[in-house]
Amino acid sequence: MFANYPYSCLVARPQKFTVEEIVDGARDVALERWREATVADVAARVGAPVGSIYHRFPSRDALFGAAWARAIRRFHAGLIEVGRRGDAQEALLAQARHIPRFCRGEPAEAKAMSLYRLTDLLDLVPAADRAELSTINDEIDALSRDLTARRFGRVTDRRLTLVRIATRQGPYGLVRPLVGQTIPQEYDAVCAASAAGILALGD
């Protein structure tokens, strides 16, 4: 039945552009154009047809959401690593310092993290992606709870909130206006000092 078809039609052609390369392209154009970046921008960056990108990602939000999710996971990896240090207070301060350091060292990833809020992205991506996205903060939330118990001896809602502000919301709020730009080294100490003061409110 295949006699009239060339052999090339019977063999799956290798994909010229990997998903990882396309997500890299989305991250890179987001650094330049942030939320104005388009699928066409990504196609031009990686040299792929727009249709090829839509074959992998059904919408703009699916594509840039993938860049956001990957950046969050990479950011969390460092936050978790320093958060597992033996002394709880030092682990918490190290988490606060990790934010300016990550944003300084990985400006494109940091910019990608600012593309969405999780609650908004869950409404924008295909249903098949929502289950995985909905658990993206679970590991870091569990670590924050563990560090709260170790730092204060007992977990309360107030203390857990203070830990989250000290190690995530506060440092990121300080750094976010500079994401994509040069972040001064002194922000490491600023974020740690801010975290120490906030944590002291739980004593």
PDB file of C-alpha atoms in Angstrom:
ATOM      1  CA  MET A   1       0.000   0.000   0.000  1.00  0.00           C
ATOM      2  CA  PHE A   2       3.031   2.305   0.387  1.00  0.00           C
ATOM      3  CA  ALA A   3       4.365   1.659  -3.109  1.00  0.00           C
ATOM      4  CA  ASN A   4       3.498   5.105  -4.458  1.00  0.00           C
ATOM      5  CA  TYR A   5       4.951   7.027  -1.512  1.00  0.00           C
ATOM      6  CA  PRO A   6       8.608   8.046  -1.202  1.00  0.00           C
ATOM      7  CA  TYR A   7      10.524   6.467   1.660  1.00  0.00           C
ATOM      8  CA  SER A   8      10.906   9.877   3.336  1.00  0.00           C
ATOM      9  CA  CYS A   9       7.152   9.982   3.880  1.00  0.00           C
ATOM     10  CA  LEU A  10       7.250   6.721   5.794  1.00  0.00           C
ATOM     11  CA  VAL A  11       9.959   7.723   8.247  1.00  0.00           C
ATOM     12  CA  ALA A  12       9.254  10.227  11.003  1.00  0.00           C
ATOM     13  CA  ARG A  13      11.394  13.284  10.421  1.00  0.00           C
ATOM     14  CA  PRO A  14      13.542  14.332  13.340  1.00  0.00           C
ATOM     15  CA  GLN A  15      12.343  17.489  15.022  1.00  0.00           C
ATOM     16  CA  LYS A  16      14.689  20.341  14.191  1.00  0.00           C
ATOM     17  CA  PHE A  17      13.837  22.348  17.299  1.00  0.00           C
ATOM     18  CA  THR A  18      13.512  20.806  20.739  1.00  0.00           C
ATOM     19  CA  VAL A  19      10.935  21.903  23.280  1.00  0.00           C
ATOM     20  CA  GLU A  20      13.783  23.076  25.499  1.00  0.00           C
ATOM     21  CA  GLU A  21      15.161  25.311  22.734  1.00  0.00           C
ATOM     22  CA  ILE A  22      11.744  26.824  22.128  1.00  0.00           C
ATOM     23  CA  VAL A  23      11.260  27.510  25.846  1.00  0.00           C
ATOM     24  CA  ASP A  24      14.746  29.056  25.909  1.00  0.00           C
ATOM     25  CA  GLY A  25      13.614  31.340  23.106  1.00  0.00           C
ATOM     26  CA  ALA A  26      10.483  32.342  25.001  1.00  0.00           C
ATOM     27  CA  ARG A  27      12.559  33.127  28.077  1.00  0.00           C
ATOM     28  CA  ASP A  28      15.021  35.210  26.085  1.00  0.00           C
ATOM     29  CA  VAL A  29      12.462  37.320  24.239  1.00  0.00           C
ATOM     30  CA  ALA A  30      10.567  37.839  27.508  1.00  0.00           C
ATOM     31  CA  LEU A  31      13.728  39.390  28.937  1.00  0.00           C
ATOM     32  CA  GLU A  32      13.626  41.935  26.123  1.00  0.00           C
ATOM     33  CA  ARG A  33       9.889  42.497  25.667  1.00  0.00           C
ATOM     34  CA  TRP A  34       8.353  41.022  28.829  1.00  0.00           C
ATOM     35  CA  ARG A  35       4.586  40.587  28.437  1.00  0.00           C
ATOM     36  CA  GLU A  36       4.630  42.124  24.964  1.00  0.00           C
ATOM     37  CA  ALA A  37       6.605  39.132  23.644  1.00  0.00           C
ATOM     38  CA  THR A  38       4.771  37.016  21.075  1.00  0.00           C
ATOM     39  CA  VAL A  39       4.996  33.541  19.603  1.00  0.00           C
ATOM     40  CA  ALA A  40       6.238  35.198  16.396  1.00  0.00           C
ATOM     41  CA  ASP A  41       9.092  36.749  18.402  1.00  0.00           C
ATOM     42  CA  VAL A  42      10.028  33.325  19.693  1.00  0.00           C
ATOM     43  CA  ALA A  43       9.855  31.812  16.211  1.00  0.00           C
ATOM     44  CA  ALA A  44      12.190  34.501  14.905  1.00  0.00           C
ATOM     45  CA  ARG A  45      14.585  33.997  17.805  1.00  0.00           C
ATOM     46  CA  VAL A  46      14.957  30.239  17.373  1.00  0.00           C
ATOM     47  CA  GLY A  47      14.501  30.188  13.581  1.00  0.00           C
ATOM     48  CA  ALA A  48      11.439  27.957  13.699  1.00  0.00           C
ATOM     49  CA  PRO A  49       8.170  28.292  11.794  1.00  0.00           C
ATOM     50  CA  VAL A  50       5.367  29.725  13.910  1.00  0.00           C
ATOM     51  CA  GLY A  51       3.279  26.666  13.092  1.00  0.00           C
ATOM     52  CA  SER A  52       5.977  24.389  14.487  1.00  0.00           C
ATOM     53  CA  ILE A  53       5.803  26.199  17.809  1.00  0.00           C
ATOM     54  CA  TYR A  54       2.021  26.017  17.928  1.00  0.00           C
ATOM     55  CA  HIS A  55       2.333  22.287  17.233  1.00  0.00           C
ATOM     56  CA  ARG A  56       4.169  21.959  20.582  1.00  0.00           C
ATOM     57  CA  PHE A  57       2.361  24.710  22.501  1.00  0.00           C
ATOM     58  CA  PRO A  58      -1.320  25.313  21.698  1.00  0.00           C
ATOM     59  CA  SER A  59      -1.330  28.963  22.805  1.00  0.00           C
ATOM     60  CA  ARG A  60       0.900  31.888  23.680  1.00  0.00           C
ATOM     61  CA  ASP A  61       0.168  31.388  27.377  1.00  0.00           C
ATOM     62  CA  ALA A  62       1.035  27.702  27.156  1.00  0.00           C
ATOM     63  CA  LEU A  63       4.438  28.639  25.716  1.00  0.00           C
ATOM     64  CA  PHE A  64       5.306  31.510  28.023  1.00  0.00           C
ATOM     65  CA  GLY A  65       3.700  29.640  30.909  1.00  0.00           C
ATOM     66  CA  ALA A  66       6.184  26.825  30.279  1.00  0.00           C
ATOM     67  CA  ALA A  67       9.020  29.351  30.512  1.00  0.00           C
ATOM     68  CA  TRP A  68       7.516  30.699  33.745  1.00  0.00           C
ATOM     69  CA  ALA A  69       7.146  27.234  35.293  1.00  0.00           C
ATOM     70  CA  ARG A  70      10.678  26.192  34.376  1.00  0.00           C
ATOM     71  CA  ALA A  71      12.085  29.413  35.854  1.00  0.00           C
ATOM     72  CA  ILE A  72      10.129  28.871  39.066  1.00  0.00           C
ATOM     73  CA  ARG A  73      11.449  25.319  39.392  1.00  0.00           C
ATOM     74  CA  ARG A  74      15.028  26.457  38.839  1.00  0.00           C
ATOM     75  CA  PHE A  75      14.570  29.230  41.394  1.00  0.00           C
ATOM     76  CA  HIS A  76      13.046  26.810  43.903  1.00  0.00           C
ATOM     77  CA  ALA A  77      15.957  24.377  43.481  1.00  0.00           C
ATOM     78  CA  GLY A  78      18.372  26.919  44.955  1.00  0.00           C
ATOM     79  CA  LEU A  79      15.896  28.042  47.593  1.00  0.00           C
ATOM     80  CA  ILE A  80      15.455  24.442  48.728  1.00  0.00           C
ATOM     81  CA  GLU A  81      19.182  23.731  48.701  1.00  0.00           C
ATOM     82  CA  VAL A  82      20.079  26.610  51.033  1.00  0.00           C
ATOM     83  CA  GLY A  83      16.943  25.998  53.100  1.00  0.00           C
ATOM     84  CA  ARG A  84      18.193  22.567  54.099  1.00  0.00           C
ATOM     85  CA  ARG A  85      21.151  23.894  56.064  1.00  0.00           C
ATOM     86  CA  GLY A  86      21.427  22.688  59.631  1.00  0.00           C
ATOM     87  CA  ASP A  87      20.726  25.911  61.515  1.00  0.00           C
ATOM     88  CA  ALA A  88      17.184  27.114  60.862  1.00  0.00           C
ATOM     89  CA  GLN A  89      17.932  30.837  61.313  1.00  0.00           C
ATOM     90  CA  GLU A  90      20.880  30.691  58.916  1.00  0.00           C
ATOM     91  CA  ALA A  91      18.844  28.633  56.440  1.00  0.00           C
ATOM     92  CA  LEU A  92      16.106  31.260  56.461  1.00  0.00           C
ATOM     93  CA  LEU A  93      18.562  34.123  55.975  1.00  0.00           C
ATOM     94  CA  ALA A  94      20.251  32.154  53.189  1.00  0.00           C
ATOM     95  CA  GLN A  95      16.884  31.831  51.468  1.00  0.00           C
ATOM     96  CA  ALA A  96      16.427  35.608  51.668  1.00  0.00           C
ATOM     97  CA  ARG A  97      19.884  36.138  50.146  1.00  0.00           C
ATOM     98  CA  HIS A  98      19.181  33.577  47.433  1.00  0.00           C
ATOM     99  CA  ILE A  99      16.585  35.829  45.819  1.00  0.00           C
ATOM    100  CA  PRO A 100      18.860  38.738  44.815  1.00  0.00           C
ATOM    101  CA  ARG A 101      21.628  36.287  43.951  1.00  0.00           C
ATOM    102  CA  PHE A 102      19.411  34.251  41.643  1.00  0.00           C
ATOM    103  CA  CYS A 103      17.940  37.330  39.993  1.00  0.00           C
ATOM    104  CA  ARG A 104      21.427  38.793  39.515  1.00  0.00           C
ATOM    105  CA  GLY A 105      22.932  35.601  38.122  1.00  0.00           C
ATOM    106  CA  GLU A 106      19.952  34.509  36.012  1.00  0.00           C
ATOM    107  CA  PRO A 107      18.276  37.713  34.781  1.00  0.00           C
ATOM    108  CA  ALA A 108      16.341  36.009  31.983  1.00  0.00           C
ATOM    109  CA  GLU A 109      14.968  33.336  34.323  1.00  0.00           C
ATOM    110  CA  ALA A 110      14.097  36.015  36.875  1.00  0.00           C
ATOM    111  CA  LYS A 111      12.235  38.031  34.251  1.00  0.00           C
ATOM    112  CA  ALA A 112      10.344  34.925  33.175  1.00  0.00           C
ATOM    113  CA  MET A 113       9.208  34.433  36.785  1.00  0.00           C
ATOM    114  CA  SER A 114       7.483  37.827  36.630  1.00  0.00           C
ATOM    115  CA  LEU A 115       5.370  36.988  33.573  1.00  0.00           C
ATOM    116  CA  TYR A 116       2.451  35.537  35.539  1.00  0.00           C
ATOM    117  CA  ARG A 117       0.922  34.987  38.909  1.00  0.00           C
ATOM    118  CA  LEU A 118       0.153  31.333  39.487  1.00  0.00           C
ATOM    119  CA  THR A 119      -3.543  31.949  40.114  1.00  0.00           C
ATOM    120  CA  ASP A 120      -3.848  33.752  36.775  1.00  0.00           C
ATOM    121  CA  LEU A 121      -1.805  31.230  34.812  1.00  0.00           C
ATOM    122  CA  LEU A 122      -3.960  28.337  35.980  1.00  0.00           C
ATOM    123  CA  ASP A 123      -6.887  29.940  34.146  1.00  0.00           C
ATOM    124  CA  LEU A 124      -4.879  30.471  30.959  1.00  0.00           C
ATOM    125  CA  VAL A 125      -3.125  27.157  30.272  1.00  0.00           C
ATOM    126  CA  PRO A 126      -4.688  23.991  28.840  1.00  0.00           C
ATOM    127  CA  ALA A 127      -6.479  21.801  31.374  1.00  0.00           C
ATOM    128  CA  ALA A 128      -3.847  19.071  30.965  1.00  0.00           C
ATOM    129  CA  ASP A 129      -1.185  21.392  32.430  1.00  0.00           C
ATOM    130  CA  ARG A 130      -3.135  22.626  35.442  1.00  0.00           C
ATOM    131  CA  ALA A 131      -2.623  19.666  37.758  1.00  0.00           C
ATOM    132  CA  GLU A 132       1.169  19.910  37.544  1.00  0.00           C
ATOM    133  CA  LEU A 133       1.147  23.692  37.873  1.00  0.00           C
ATOM    134  CA  SER A 134      -1.132  23.621  40.890  1.00  0.00           C
ATOM    135  CA  THR A 135       1.506  21.744  42.907  1.00  0.00           C
ATOM    136  CA  ILE A 136       4.515  23.788  41.838  1.00  0.00           C
ATOM    137  CA  ASN A 137       4.875  25.439  45.261  1.00  0.00           C
ATOM    138  CA  ASP A 138       4.196  22.353  47.370  1.00  0.00           C
ATOM    139  CA  GLU A 139       7.815  21.412  48.122  1.00  0.00           C
ATOM    140  CA  ILE A 140       8.900  24.920  49.033  1.00  0.00           C
ATOM    141  CA  ASP A 141       5.773  25.427  51.159  1.00  0.00           C
ATOM    142  CA  ALA A 142       6.526  22.209  53.056  1.00  0.00           C
ATOM    143  CA  LEU A 143      10.103  23.355  53.644  1.00  0.00           C
ATOM    144  CA  SER A 144       8.883  26.720  54.942  1.00  0.00           C
ATOM    145  CA  ARG A 145       6.660  24.923  57.405  1.00  0.00           C
ATOM    146  CA  ASP A 146       9.555  22.735  58.549  1.00  0.00           C
ATOM    147  CA  LEU A 147      11.840  25.751  58.968  1.00  0.00           C
ATOM    148  CA  THR A 148       9.135  27.546  60.926  1.00  0.00           C
ATOM    149  CA  ALA A 149       8.938  24.633  63.357  1.00  0.00           C
ATOM    150  CA  ARG A 150      12.710  24.472  63.707  1.00  0.00           C
ATOM    151  CA  ARG A 151      13.157  28.224  64.105  1.00  0.00           C
ATOM    152  CA  PHE A 152      10.340  28.863  66.577  1.00  0.00           C
ATOM    153  CA  GLY A 153       9.720  25.463  68.135  1.00  0.00           C
ATOM    154  CA  ARG A 154       6.080  25.485  67.122  1.00  0.00           C
ATOM    155  CA  VAL A 155       4.203  26.356  63.948  1.00  0.00           C
ATOM    156  CA  THR A 156       1.455  28.954  64.129  1.00  0.00           C
ATOM    157  CA  ASP A 157      -0.272  30.697  61.244  1.00  0.00           C
ATOM    158  CA  ARG A 158       1.358  33.982  62.221  1.00  0.00           C
ATOM    159  CA  ARG A 159       4.856  32.543  62.366  1.00  0.00           C
ATOM    160  CA  LEU A 160       4.431  30.712  59.072  1.00  0.00           C
ATOM    161  CA  THR A 161       3.274  33.951  57.476  1.00  0.00           C
ATOM    162  CA  LEU A 162       6.308  35.763  58.890  1.00  0.00           C
ATOM    163  CA  VAL A 163       8.620  33.112  57.433  1.00  0.00           C
ATOM    164  CA  ARG A 164       7.040  33.443  54.003  1.00  0.00           C
ATOM    165  CA  ILE A 165       7.317  37.228  54.104  1.00  0.00           C
ATOM    166  CA  ALA A 166      10.900  37.104  55.396  1.00  0.00           C
ATOM    167  CA  THR A 167      12.197  34.587  52.877  1.00  0.00           C
ATOM    168  CA  ARG A 168      10.094  35.152  49.756  1.00  0.00           C
ATOM    169  CA  GLN A 169       7.665  38.038  49.595  1.00  0.00           C
ATOM    170  CA  GLY A 170       9.902  40.606  51.286  1.00  0.00           C
ATOM    171  CA  PRO A 171      13.154  39.920  49.404  1.00  0.00           C
ATOM    172  CA  TYR A 172      11.365  39.546  46.077  1.00  0.00           C
ATOM    173  CA  GLY A 173       9.484  42.796  46.656  1.00  0.00           C
ATOM    174  CA  LEU A 174      12.822  44.540  47.214  1.00  0.00           C
ATOM    175  CA  VAL A 175      14.428  43.017  44.143  1.00  0.00           C
ATOM    176  CA  ARG A 176      11.561  42.914  41.651  1.00  0.00           C
ATOM    177  CA  PRO A 177      11.875  46.532  40.403  1.00  0.00           C
ATOM    178  CA  LEU A 178      15.435  45.696  39.321  1.00  0.00           C
ATOM    179  CA  VAL A 179      14.768  42.313  37.697  1.00  0.00           C
ATOM    180  CA  GLY A 180      16.448  42.248  34.305  1.00  0.00           C
ATOM    181  CA  GLN A 181      18.849  44.994  35.354  1.00  0.00           C
ATOM    182  CA  THR A 182      22.028  44.983  37.413  1.00  0.00           C
ATOM    183  CA  ILE A 183      21.171  44.167  41.026  1.00  0.00           C
ATOM    184  CA  PRO A 184      23.715  45.655  43.454  1.00  0.00           C
ATOM    185  CA  GLN A 185      25.605  43.215  45.653  1.00  0.00           C
ATOM    186  CA  GLU A 186      24.443  45.041  48.774  1.00  0.00           C
ATOM    187  CA  TYR A 187      20.917  43.766  48.166  1.00  0.00           C
ATOM    188  CA  ASP A 188      22.073  40.389  49.536  1.00  0.00           C
ATOM    189  CA  ALA A 189      22.735  41.975  52.930  1.00  0.00           C
ATOM    190  CA  VAL A 190      19.637  44.181  52.705  1.00  0.00           C
ATOM    191  CA  CYS A 191      17.382  41.180  52.108  1.00  0.00           C
ATOM    192  CA  ALA A 192      19.025  39.187  54.910  1.00  0.00           C
ATOM    193  CA  ALA A 193      18.724  42.083  57.367  1.00  0.00           C
ATOM    194  CA  SER A 194      15.093  42.577  56.434  1.00  0.00           C
ATOM    195  CA  ALA A 195      14.436  38.858  56.917  1.00  0.00           C
ATOM    196  CA  ALA A 196      16.125  38.827  60.322  1.00  0.00           C
ATOM    197  CA  GLY A 197      13.968  41.716  61.518  1.00  0.00           C
ATOM    198  CA  ILE A 198      10.781  40.117  60.262  1.00  0.00           C
ATOM    199  CA  LEU A 199      11.619  36.746  61.825  1.00  0.00           C
ATOM    200  CA  ALA A 200      12.286  38.433  65.170  1.00  0.00           C
ATOM    201  CA  LEU A 201       8.641  39.497  65.249  1.00  0.00           C
ATOM    202  CA  GLY A 202       7.738  35.847  65.834  1.00  0.00           C
ATOM    203  CA  ASP A 203       9.858  35.463  68.972  1.00  0.00           C
TER     204      ASP A 203
END
